[in-house]
Amino acid sequence: MPYFPMFVNLEGKRVVVVGGGKVASRKVEKLLPFEPRIRVIAPKITHYIHNLAKEGKIELLEKRVRLKDLRDASMVVVAVDDLRLQKKIYGFCVKMGIPCNAVDSPDFCTFLFPALVVRGELVIGVSTSGKAPALSAGIREFIENRLPEGVEELLSELENLRRTVPEGKERQEKLIKLVRHKLGL
């Protein structure tokens, strides 16, 4: 069954990433533009995570995770190879009502982390509902390579028009015409 795509405001929310390796680093990197308060918990970490903590961009707990470390989380990303730990964290998160993603283990996820295209305020998420992450990544790359230059400026222009032109059919037609023109449709 496909997953329903849902965009969530993470600004200022506590996001806990369990794990400190390359996969955890990629998840942290993808989360940073959305400005959550990221806490990474792992006994071993990459230089990238260490540097982010040194710069004050994330909180780092260099230790093994304990379930009590997750209590204040709005979202948890588990980026470890230990399936028992993934299952334990997933069970806790389900009980506490905390959205949980265990990387490469859809059975231990309440949400999927999509392949992301981020251009300013434009965000495109691609998912295969956990069936083929490599396909999601390929489609993300395909989309990134085909987005026109200046799409961020187009978004700002459309936002400004929406604010300044009164609501109604005329405004909608104007917006659609501008989008089609700028995108060459």
Short mmCIF file of C-alpha atoms in Angstrom, two decimals, residues 3 5 31 64 70 80 108 115 121-122 135 151 177 183-184:
data_model
loop_
_atom_site.label_atom_id
_atom_site.label_comp_id
_atom_site.label_asym_id
_atom_site.label_seq_id
_atom_site.Cartn_x
_atom_site.Cartn_y
_atom_site.Cartn_z
CA TYR A 3 2.20 5.95 1.85
CA PRO A 5 2.86 12.19 1.43
CA LEU A 31 17.10 17.82 7.92
CA ARG A 64 24.57 4.71 23.59
CA LEU A 70 13.76 10.15 23.14
CA VAL A 80 21.87 2.09 12.94
CA PHE A 108 10.00 -0.22 11.98
CA ALA A 115 14.30 11.42 -1.37
CA GLU A 121 11.01 27.04 -0.31
CA LEU A 122 10.27 24.52 -3.07
CA LEU A 135 14.42 4.27 -7.52
CA VAL A 151 12.66 28.30 -9.85
CA LYS A 177 -0.37 31.48 -17.05
CA LEU A 183 8.36 26.64 -17.12
CA GLY A 184 7.90 26.48 -20.87
#
